[in-house]
CSV table of C-alpha atoms and ligand atoms in Angstrom, one decimal:
chain,number,residue,atom,x,y,z
A,1,UNK,CA,-13.3,-13.0,-23.0
A,2,UNK,CA,-12.1,-11.9,-19.6
A,3,UNK,CA,-10.3,-14.2,-17.3
A,4,UNK,CA,-10.0,-13.3,-13.6
A,5,UNK,CA,-7.8,-15.3,-11.2
A,6,UNK,CA,-7.1,-15.1,-7.6
A,7,UNK,CA,-5.6,-16.9,-4.6
A,8,UNK,CA,-3.3,-19.4,-6.2
A,9,UNK,CA,-0.2,-18.7,-4.2
A,10,UNK,CA,0.8,-19.1,-0.7
A,11,UNK,CA,3.5,-18.0,1.7
A,12,UNK,CA,5.8,-20.8,0.6
A,13,UNK,CA,5.8,-20.1,-3.1
A,14,UNK,CA,4.1,-19.3,-6.3
A,15,UNK,CA,2.6,-16.1,-7.4
A,16,UNK,CA,-0.8,-15.5,-9.0
A,17,UNK,CA,1.0,-13.0,-11.4
A,18,UNK,CA,3.3,-16.0,-12.6
A,19,UNK,CA,0.3,-18.0,-13.4
A,20,UNK,CA,-0.9,-15.2,-15.4
A,21,UNK,CA,2.4,-14.7,-17.1
A,22,UNK,CA,2.3,-18.3,-18.4
A,23,UNK,CA,-1.3,-18.3,-19.3
A,24,UNK,CA,-0.7,-15.1,-21.4
A,25,UNK,CA,2.0,-17.0,-23.4
A,26,UNK,CA,0.2,-20.3,-23.6
A,27,UNK,CA,-3.3,-18.8,-24.4
A,28,UNK,CA,-2.0,-17.3,-27.6
A,29,UNK,CA,-2.7,-20.7,-29.2
A,30,UNK,CA,-6.5,-20.0,-28.8
A,31,UNK,CA,-6.7,-16.3,-29.4
A,32,UNK,CA,-5.4,-12.7,-29.2
A,33,UNK,CA,-4.5,-11.1,-25.9
A,34,UNK,CA,-6.2,-7.7,-26.5
A,35,UNK,CA,-5.0,-5.6,-23.7
A,36,UNK,CA,-2.4,-5.5,-20.8
A,37,UNK,CA,-3.0,-7.9,-18.1
A,38,UNK,CA,-4.2,-6.3,-14.8
A,39,UNK,CA,-2.6,-6.8,-11.4
A,40,UNK,CA,-5.2,-5.6,-8.9
A,41,UNK,CA,-4.7,-5.0,-5.1
A,42,UNK,CA,-7.7,-5.5,-3.0
A,43,UNK,CA,-8.3,-4.4,0.6
A,44,UNK,CA,-5.0,-4.7,2.5
A,45,UNK,CA,-6.4,-5.3,5.6
A,46,UNK,CA,-8.0,-8.7,5.0
A,47,UNK,CA,-6.3,-11.2,7.3
A,48,UNK,CA,-6.6,-14.4,5.3
A,49,UNK,CA,-4.8,-12.9,2.3
A,50,UNK,CA,-1.7,-14.9,1.2
A,51,UNK,CA,0.8,-12.1,0.8
A,52,UNK,CA,-0.1,-8.9,-1.3
A,53,UNK,CA,-3.7,-9.7,-1.8
A,54,UNK,CA,-3.4,-9.4,-5.5
A,55,UNK,CA,-5.7,-10.8,-8.4
A,56,UNK,CA,-5.1,-10.8,-12.1
A,57,UNK,CA,-7.3,-10.3,-15.2
A,58,UNK,CA,-6.6,-11.3,-18.7
A,59,UNK,CA,-8.5,-10.0,-21.7
A,60,UNK,CA,-8.4,-12.4,-24.8
A,61,UNK,CA,-10.3,-12.3,-28.0
A,62,UNK,CA,-11.0,-15.9,-29.0
A,63,UNK,CA,-13.3,-18.1,-30.7
A,64,UNK,CA,-12.3,-21.3,-28.8
A,65,UNK,CA,-13.8,-20.2,-25.4
A,66,UNK,CA,-14.2,-23.7,-24.0
A,67,UNK,CA,-10.4,-24.4,-24.9
A,68,UNK,CA,-9.3,-21.3,-23.3
A,69,UNK,CA,-11.5,-22.1,-20.0
A,70,UNK,CA,-10.2,-25.8,-19.9
A,71,UNK,CA,-6.5,-24.6,-20.3
A,72,UNK,CA,-6.7,-21.9,-17.5
A,73,UNK,CA,-8.3,-24.4,-15.2
A,74,UNK,CA,-5.8,-27.1,-16.0
A,75,UNK,CA,-2.9,-24.6,-15.2
A,76,UNK,CA,-4.3,-23.4,-12.0
A,77,UNK,CA,-4.6,-27.1,-11.0
A,78,UNK,CA,-0.8,-27.7,-11.9
A,79,UNK,CA,0.6,-24.4,-10.6
A,80,UNK,CA,-1.4,-23.2,-7.8
A,81,UNK,CA,-0.3,-24.2,-4.2
A,82,UNK,CA,-3.3,-26.3,-3.5
A,83,UNK,CA,-1.6,-28.1,-0.6
A,84,UNK,CA,-1.5,-24.8,1.3
A,85,UNK,CA,-4.4,-24.3,3.9
A,86,UNK,CA,-4.7,-20.6,2.9
A,87,UNK,CA,-4.6,-21.1,-0.8
A,88,UNK,CA,-8.2,-21.2,-2.2
A,89,UNK,CA,-8.0,-20.4,-5.9
A,90,UNK,CA,-10.9,-19.0,-7.8
A,91,UNK,CA,-11.2,-18.3,-11.7
A,92,UNK,CA,-14.0,-16.7,-13.6
A,93,UNK,CA,-14.6,-16.2,-17.3
A,94,UNK,CA,-16.7,-13.3,-18.3
A,95,UNK,CA,-17.9,-14.0,-22.0
A,96,UNK,CA,-17.4,-11.2,-24.6
A,97,UNK,CA,-20.9,-9.6,-24.9
A,98,UNK,CA,-22.0,-6.1,-24.5
A,99,UNK,CA,-23.7,-6.6,-21.1
A,100,UNK,CA,-24.3,-3.3,-19.4
A,101,UNK,CA,-25.7,-4.9,-16.2
A,102,UNK,CA,-22.5,-7.3,-15.9
A,103,UNK,CA,-20.1,-4.4,-16.4
A,104,UNK,CA,-22.0,-2.2,-13.8
A,105,UNK,CA,-22.2,-4.9,-11.3
A,106,UNK,CA,-18.7,-6.2,-11.5
A,107,UNK,CA,-17.5,-2.5,-11.5
A,108,UNK,CA,-19.4,-2.0,-8.2
A,109,UNK,CA,-17.9,-5.3,-6.8
A,110,UNK,CA,-14.3,-4.4,-7.8
A,111,UNK,CA,-14.6,-1.1,-5.7
A,112,UNK,CA,-16.0,-2.8,-2.7
A,113,UNK,CA,-13.3,-5.5,-3.0
A,114,UNK,CA,-10.8,-2.8,-2.5
A,115,UNK,CA,-12.1,-0.6,0.2
A,116,UNK,CA,-14.6,-3.2,2.0
A,117,UNK,CA,-14.9,-6.7,3.3
A,118,UNK,CA,-16.6,-9.3,1.0
A,119,UNK,CA,-18.1,-12.8,1.4
A,120,UNK,CA,-17.3,-15.7,-0.5
A,121,UNK,CA,-21.1,-16.5,-0.5
A,122,UNK,CA,-21.6,-13.2,-2.1
A,123,UNK,CA,-19.1,-13.8,-4.8
A,124,UNK,CA,-20.6,-17.2,-5.6
A,125,UNK,CA,-24.2,-15.5,-5.8
A,126,UNK,CA,-22.8,-12.8,-7.9
A,127,UNK,CA,-21.3,-15.0,-10.4
A,128,UNK,CA,-24.4,-17.2,-10.5
A,129,UNK,CA,-26.7,-14.2,-10.8
A,130,UNK,CA,-24.8,-12.8,-13.7
A,131,UNK,CA,-24.4,-16.1,-15.4
A,132,UNK,CA,-20.5,-16.0,-15.3
A,133,UNK,CA,-18.6,-19.3,-15.8
A,134,UNK,CA,-16.6,-19.9,-12.7
A,135,UNK,CA,-14.6,-22.6,-10.9
A,136,UNK,CA,-13.5,-22.5,-7.3
A,137,UNK,CA,-11.2,-24.7,-5.5
A,138,UNK,CA,-11.6,-25.5,-1.7
A,139,UNK,CA,-13.2,-22.8,0.0
A,140,UNK,CA,-13.3,-20.6,-3.1
A,141,UNK,CA,-12.1,-17.5,-1.4
A,142,UNK,CA,-10.4,-16.7,-4.7
A,143,UNK,CA,-13.7,-16.0,-6.5
A,144,UNK,CA,-13.9,-12.6,-4.8
A,145,UNK,CA,-10.5,-11.2,-6.3
A,146,UNK,CA,-11.4,-13.1,-9.6
A,147,UNK,CA,-14.6,-11.3,-10.1
A,148,UNK,CA,-13.0,-8.0,-8.8
A,149,UNK,CA,-10.3,-8.1,-11.3
A,150,UNK,CA,-12.8,-8.8,-14.2
A,151,UNK,CA,-14.9,-5.7,-12.9
A,152,UNK,CA,-11.5,-3.6,-13.1
A,153,UNK,CA,-11.0,-4.8,-16.6
A,154,UNK,CA,-14.6,-4.0,-17.6
A,155,UNK,CA,-14.3,-0.5,-16.1
A,156,UNK,CA,-11.0,0.8,-17.0
A,157,UNK,CA,-11.4,4.5,-15.6
A,158,UNK,CA,-9.7,4.2,-12.3
A,159,UNK,CA,-6.4,5.8,-11.5
A,160,UNK,CA,-3.6,3.4,-12.6
A,161,UNK,CA,0.2,2.8,-12.6
A,162,UNK,CA,2.3,-0.1,-14.2
A,163,UNK,CA,4.5,-2.8,-13.0
A,164,UNK,CA,7.2,-4.7,-15.0
A,165,UNK,CA,7.7,-8.1,-13.3
A,166,UNK,CA,10.5,-10.5,-14.3
A,167,UNK,CA,10.3,-14.1,-13.3
A,168,UNK,CA,12.9,-16.5,-12.4
A,169,UNK,CA,13.8,-19.9,-14.2
A,170,UNK,CA,11.9,-22.7,-12.3
A,171,UNK,CA,15.2,-24.6,-11.4
A,172,UNK,CA,16.3,-21.8,-9.1
A,173,UNK,CA,13.1,-21.1,-7.3
A,174,UNK,CA,13.7,-21.0,-3.5
A,175,UNK,CA,17.4,-20.2,-3.9
A,176,UNK,CA,18.8,-16.8,-3.2
A,177,UNK,CA,18.2,-14.3,-6.2
A,178,UNK,CA,21.2,-13.0,-8.0
A,179,UNK,CA,20.6,-9.4,-9.1
A,180,UNK,CA,23.4,-6.9,-9.3
A,181,UNK,CA,22.6,-4.0,-6.6
A,182,UNK,CA,24.5,-1.5,-8.6
A,183,UNK,CA,22.5,-2.0,-11.6
A,184,UNK,CA,19.4,-1.6,-9.6
A,185,UNK,CA,20.5,1.5,-8.1
A,186,UNK,CA,21.3,2.9,-11.7
A,187,UNK,CA,18.0,1.8,-12.9
A,188,UNK,CA,16.6,4.1,-10.1
A,189,UNK,CA,18.8,7.0,-10.8
A,190,UNK,CA,18.1,7.0,-14.5
A,191,UNK,CA,14.4,6.7,-14.3
A,192,UNK,CA,13.1,8.1,-10.9
A,193,UNK,CA,10.5,9.9,-10.5
A,194,UNK,CA,8.9,8.1,-13.5
A,195,UNK,CA,9.4,4.7,-11.6
A,196,UNK,CA,9.4,4.6,-7.9
A,197,UNK,CA,10.0,2.0,-4.9
A,198,UNK,CA,12.9,0.4,-6.7
A,199,UNK,CA,15.2,1.2,-3.7
A,200,UNK,CA,14.7,2.7,-0.3
A,201,UNK,CA,17.6,5.3,-0.2
A,202,UNK,CA,17.1,6.7,3.3
A,203,UNK,CA,17.3,3.1,4.9
A,204,UNK,CA,19.8,1.8,2.2
A,205,UNK,CA,17.4,-1.0,1.0
A,206,UNK,CA,16.5,-2.7,-2.2
A,207,UNK,CA,12.8,-2.8,-2.5
A,208,UNK,CA,12.2,-4.2,-5.9
A,209,UNK,CA,13.6,-7.7,-5.2
A,210,UNK,CA,11.5,-10.0,-3.0
A,211,UNK,CA,12.8,-12.3,-0.4
A,212,UNK,CA,10.1,-14.9,-0.6
A,213,UNK,CA,10.3,-18.2,-2.2
A,214,UNK,CA,8.0,-17.2,-5.2
A,215,UNK,CA,8.9,-17.0,-8.9
A,216,UNK,CA,9.3,-13.2,-9.0
A,217,UNK,CA,12.9,-12.0,-9.6
A,218,UNK,CA,12.2,-8.2,-9.4
A,219,UNK,CA,9.3,-5.6,-10.0
A,220,UNK,CA,9.7,-2.2,-11.4
A,221,UNK,CA,6.8,0.2,-10.5
A,222,UNK,CA,6.2,3.2,-12.6
A,223,UNK,CA,3.8,5.6,-14.5
A,224,UNK,CA,4.1,4.2,-17.9
A,225,UNK,CA,4.8,1.0,-19.9
A,226,UNK,CA,7.8,2.8,-21.4
A,227,UNK,CA,9.2,4.0,-18.1
A,228,UNK,CA,9.0,0.5,-16.3
A,229,UNK,CA,10.5,-1.3,-19.4
A,230,UNK,CA,13.2,1.4,-19.6
A,231,UNK,CA,14.2,0.8,-16.0
A,232,UNK,CA,14.2,-2.9,-16.3
A,233,UNK,CA,16.6,-2.6,-19.1
A,234,UNK,CA,19.3,-1.5,-16.6
A,235,UNK,CA,19.2,-4.3,-14.4
A,236,UNK,CA,21.8,-7.0,-14.6
A,237,UNK,CA,20.7,-10.5,-13.0
A,238,UNK,CA,20.5,-14.1,-13.2
A,239,UNK,CA,18.6,-15.4,-16.4
A,240,UNK,CA,14.9,-14.3,-16.7
A,241,UNK,CA,12.4,-16.8,-17.6
A,242,UNK,CA,9.9,-14.3,-18.8
A,243,UNK,CA,8.5,-10.8,-18.1
A,244,UNK,CA,5.1,-9.2,-18.1
A,245,UNK,CA,4.1,-5.4,-17.9
A,246,UNK,CA,0.8,-5.2,-15.8
A,247,UNK,CA,-1.6,-2.3,-15.4
A,248,UNK,CA,-2.4,-1.8,-11.9
A,249,UNK,CA,-4.1,0.1,-9.2
A,250,UNK,CA,-0.9,0.0,-7.1
A,251,UNK,CA,0.2,3.4,-5.8
A,252,UNK,CA,-3.2,4.9,-6.2
A,253,UNK,CA,-4.7,5.1,-2.6
A,254,UNK,CA,-7.8,3.5,-4.0
A,255,UNK,CA,-8.3,1.8,-0.6
A,256,UNK,CA,-8.7,5.1,1.3
A,257,UNK,CA,-12.2,6.3,2.3
A,258,UNK,CA,-12.7,10.0,3.4
A,259,UNK,CA,-13.8,9.5,7.1
A,260,UNK,CA,-16.3,12.2,8.2
A,261,UNK,CA,-15.5,11.4,11.7
A,262,UNK,CA,-13.8,8.9,14.0
A,263,UNK,CA,-17.0,7.5,15.2
A,264,UNK,CA,-17.7,6.2,11.8
A,265,UNK,CA,-14.7,4.3,11.2
A,266,UNK,CA,-14.6,0.5,11.0
A,267,UNK,CA,-12.2,-2.2,11.6
A,268,UNK,CA,-10.3,-3.5,8.4
A,269,UNK,CA,-11.1,-0.4,6.5
A,270,UNK,CA,-8.6,2.4,5.2
A,271,UNK,CA,-9.2,6.1,5.8
A,272,UNK,CA,-8.1,9.6,5.5
A,273,UNK,CA,-9.0,11.4,8.8
A,274,UNK,CA,-8.5,14.8,10.1
A,275,UNK,CA,-7.9,15.8,13.5
A,276,UNK,CA,-5.6,17.1,16.3
A,277,UNK,CA,-2.9,15.1,18.1
A,278,UNK,CA,-4.5,14.6,21.6
A,279,UNK,CA,-1.7,12.7,23.1
A,280,UNK,CA,1.9,13.1,22.2
A,281,UNK,CA,3.8,10.2,20.4
A,282,UNK,CA,5.1,7.4,22.6
A,283,UNK,CA,7.6,4.7,21.8
A,284,UNK,CA,6.4,1.4,23.0
A,285,UNK,CA,8.1,-2.0,23.1
A,286,UNK,CA,9.3,-3.2,19.7
A,287,UNK,CA,10.0,0.5,18.6
A,288,UNK,CA,6.4,1.2,17.6
A,289,UNK,CA,5.4,4.8,18.0
A,290,UNK,CA,1.9,5.5,19.0
A,291,UNK,CA,0.0,8.7,19.4
A,292,UNK,CA,-3.7,9.5,19.7
A,293,UNK,CA,-5.6,12.0,17.5
A,294,UNK,CA,-8.9,13.6,18.4
A,295,UNK,CA,-11.4,14.8,15.6
A,296,UNK,CA,-13.7,17.9,15.8
A,297,UNK,CA,-16.4,15.9,17.5
A,298,UNK,CA,-14.0,15.0,20.3
A,299,UNK,CA,-13.8,11.3,19.3
A,300,UNK,CA,-10.4,9.9,19.6
A,301,UNK,CA,-8.2,7.1,18.0
A,302,UNK,CA,-4.8,5.7,18.4
A,303,UNK,CA,-2.4,6.1,15.2
A,304,UNK,CA,0.7,3.9,14.9
A,305,UNK,CA,4.0,4.2,13.0
A,306,UNK,CA,5.2,0.7,13.6
A,307,UNK,CA,8.7,-0.4,13.7
A,308,UNK,CA,9.1,-1.3,9.9
A,309,UNK,CA,8.4,2.3,9.0
A,310,UNK,CA,12.0,2.9,10.2
A,311,UNK,CA,13.1,6.5,9.8
A,312,UNK,CA,9.3,7.7,9.3
A,313,UNK,CA,9.1,7.2,13.1
A,314,UNK,CA,11.4,10.0,14.0
A,315,UNK,CA,9.3,12.5,12.0
A,316,UNK,CA,6.2,11.2,14.0
A,317,UNK,CA,8.0,11.5,17.3
A,318,UNK,CA,8.4,15.1,16.7
A,319,UNK,CA,4.5,15.7,17.0
A,320,UNK,CA,3.1,17.3,20.1
A,321,UNK,CA,-0.3,17.8,21.5
A,322,UNK,CA,-2.3,20.4,19.5
A,323,UNK,CA,-0.8,19.8,16.3
A,324,UNK,CA,-3.3,19.5,13.3
A,325,UNK,CA,-3.0,16.6,11.2
A,326,UNK,CA,-4.6,14.5,8.4
A,327,UNK,CA,-3.8,10.7,8.7
A,328,UNK,CA,-3.9,8.2,5.9
A,329,UNK,CA,-4.2,4.5,6.7
A,330,UNK,CA,-5.9,1.3,7.7
A,331,UNK,CA,-7.6,0.6,10.8
A,332,UNK,CA,-6.9,-2.7,12.7
A,333,UNK,CA,-6.9,-3.4,16.6
A,334,UNK,CA,-8.5,0.0,17.1
A,335,UNK,CA,-5.5,1.4,15.9
A,336,UNK,CA,-4.9,3.3,12.6
A,337,UNK,CA,-1.6,2.3,10.8
A,338,UNK,CA,-0.2,5.5,9.3
A,339,UNK,CA,0.7,5.3,5.8
A,340,UNK,CA,1.0,8.9,5.0
A,341,UNK,CA,0.5,12.0,7.3
A,342,UNK,CA,-0.1,15.6,6.6
A,343,UNK,CA,1.0,18.2,9.2
A,344,UNK,CA,-1.3,21.0,8.6
A,345,UNK,CA,-0.3,23.4,11.6
A,346,UNK,CA,2.0,23.2,14.5
A,347,UNK,CA,1.1,23.9,18.2
A,348,UNK,CA,3.3,26.2,20.0
A,349,UNK,CA,5.8,24.4,22.1
A,350,UNK,CA,7.2,25.9,25.2
A,351,UNK,CA,9.8,25.0,27.7
A,352,UNK,CA,10.0,26.3,31.3
A,353,UNK,CA,13.4,27.6,32.3
A,354,UNK,CA,14.9,29.2,35.5
A,355,UNK,CA,14.3,32.9,35.4
A,356,UNK,CA,17.3,35.3,34.5
A,357,UNK,CA,18.9,37.5,37.1
A,358,UNK,CA,18.2,41.2,36.3
A,359,UNK,CA,21.5,42.3,37.5
A,360,UNK,CA,24.1,39.8,36.4
A,361,UNK,CA,22.0,38.3,33.5
A,362,UNK,CA,22.8,34.8,34.6
A,363,UNK,CA,20.2,32.0,35.3
A,364,UNK,CA,18.9,32.0,38.9
A,365,UNK,CA,19.1,28.8,40.9
A,366,UNK,CA,16.3,27.2,42.5
A,367,UNK,CA,16.0,28.2,46.2
A,368,UNK,CA,14.4,24.9,47.2
A,369,UNK,CA,11.0,23.3,46.9
A,370,UNK,CA,8.3,26.1,46.8
A,371,UNK,CA,11.0,28.7,47.4
A,372,UNK,CA,11.3,30.2,44.1
A,373,UNK,CA,14.6,31.2,42.5
A,374,UNK,CA,17.5,33.4,43.6
A,375,UNK,CA,20.8,34.6,42.4
A,376,UNK,CA,23.2,34.1,45.3
A,377,UNK,CA,25.8,36.6,44.0
A,378,UNK,CA,23.4,39.5,43.5
A,379,UNK,CA,20.7,38.5,46.2
A,380,UNK,CA,18.0,38.8,43.6
A,381,UNK,CA,14.7,36.7,43.8
A,382,UNK,CA,12.0,35.4,41.6
A,383,UNK,CA,8.9,33.5,42.4
A,384,UNK,CA,8.4,31.2,39.5
A,385,UNK,CA,10.0,29.7,36.4
A,386,UNK,CA,9.5,31.3,33.0
A,387,UNK,CA,7.9,29.8,30.1
A,388,UNK,CA,9.6,30.5,26.8
A,389,UNK,CA,8.5,29.5,23.3
A,390,UNK,CA,10.8,27.1,21.5
A,391,UNK,CA,11.2,26.4,17.7
A,392,UNK,CA,9.6,23.4,16.2
A,393,UNK,CA,12.1,21.0,14.5
A,394,UNK,CA,9.2,20.2,12.1
A,395,UNK,CA,7.8,21.4,8.9
A,396,UNK,CA,4.2,21.5,7.8
A,397,UNK,CA,3.6,19.3,4.8
A,398,UNK,CA,2.7,15.8,3.7
A,399,UNK,CA,4.9,12.8,4.5
A,400,UNK,CA,5.1,9.2,3.8
A,401,UNK,CA,6.5,5.9,5.1
A,402,UNK,CA,9.7,4.9,3.2
A,403,UNK,CA,9.4,2.7,0.1
A,404,UNK,CA,10.4,-0.4,2.1
A,405,UNK,CA,7.4,-0.1,4.5
A,406,UNK,CA,4.7,1.1,1.7
A,407,UNK,CA,1.6,-0.8,1.1
A,408,UNK,CA,1.3,-1.7,-2.5
A,409,UNK,CA,-2.0,0.5,-2.7
A,410,UNK,CA,-0.5,3.4,-0.9
A,411,UNK,CA,0.1,6.3,-3.3
A,412,UNK,CA,3.7,7.6,-3.2
A,413,UNK,CA,4.2,11.4,-2.8
A,414,UNK,CA,6.2,11.2,-6.1
A,415,UNK,CA,2.7,10.8,-7.7
A,416,UNK,CA,1.0,13.5,-5.7
A,417,UNK,CA,0.5,16.8,-7.1
A,418,UNK,CA,-0.3,20.1,-5.2
A,419,UNK,CA,-4.0,19.6,-5.6
A,420,UNK,CA,-3.8,16.6,-3.2
A,421,UNK,CA,-2.3,18.7,-0.5
A,422,UNK,CA,-5.6,20.5,-0.2
A,423,UNK,CA,-7.6,17.5,0.7
A,424,UNK,CA,-9.8,19.3,3.3
A,425,UNK,CA,-10.6,23.2,2.9
A,426,UNK,CA,-8.6,25.3,5.1
A,427,UNK,CA,-10.1,26.4,8.4
B,501,ZN,ZN1,22.8,37.9,39.7
């Protein structure tokens, strides 16, 4: 049986993965957990998501399915943040039977849950149609992620990474976390690039320890179970209640759709779009950097490097009109929020300067508005300023926001091989 769970947490506490961790231990009484649990990130632009828009799936081999279902439901009832307005848990139980239609339908639903915007009614209808036992609480929004996570478990051929999550003992939830900073840096140094997003070196931030009041103590992301477990072993901290390694679609860019043109893009979807800078970057109030890009058909969109992207903004500010770029990110409020940017070619940048005197080789001075330029000493004259090409302080290549600003689903460059740089054929 596959159990899918979603939306049990709130901004004030809990975490759907903690509920999953508890169930993994407690369900041992009724069966055998047959594969790693899944931690699935869904469409990151959905506004009613609680925090990271994560759902989980557990695969259990059991001959007591009713007991498994009853226990899971009772744990959701006792642990979910039911009082929070935005917490709307859902749980589904996909029975163990070779059912090609279920596998296919849930696989498709999973893909849409990552890239598209789905309705609660659609999820309820699908569960009924496929005859999947399910239970929803309040408005039942969690059914969407619960079904999607099961779809991911039934169709395991997607790109994936791993995360080791350590959980705090209950009596300290909501208090300041005690994790030794030096040991976190050591974990990073010893295991990067097989692990990533543990620290943000450029901005001197610890990324793997959350600040929210939920039960997570730290999470280590990496490319294999061994790598994340090895890295976690370096970390010195307060006592850990339990830990789990998840298989996850984090760091895969699964949310991105190759856009054929700016006219086709939709709000609350995420894209890879090719174009040319049509309006140079501008820093607006709040420190956000905004530029416009135009595609080959002449359509335009604003692209933003928001304040939390910190040092990434300095890179974006160096772009000028005419630079050819490929932008990766989500669309909201008619603006594309940049997660990664590929700079494909640089436009020539020129500066106007006063002309040089042919006699003394010094720069001439302006002779007054509309009067051209002159060298007082040599009595030489010139009509206009000269334009000279200046070197660009920018290299072509692929760039990303720092780990502290990275979306769960965004694929870090450390995972990207050379083939990913050639997303579009060269012109
Ligand atoms: Zn002169």
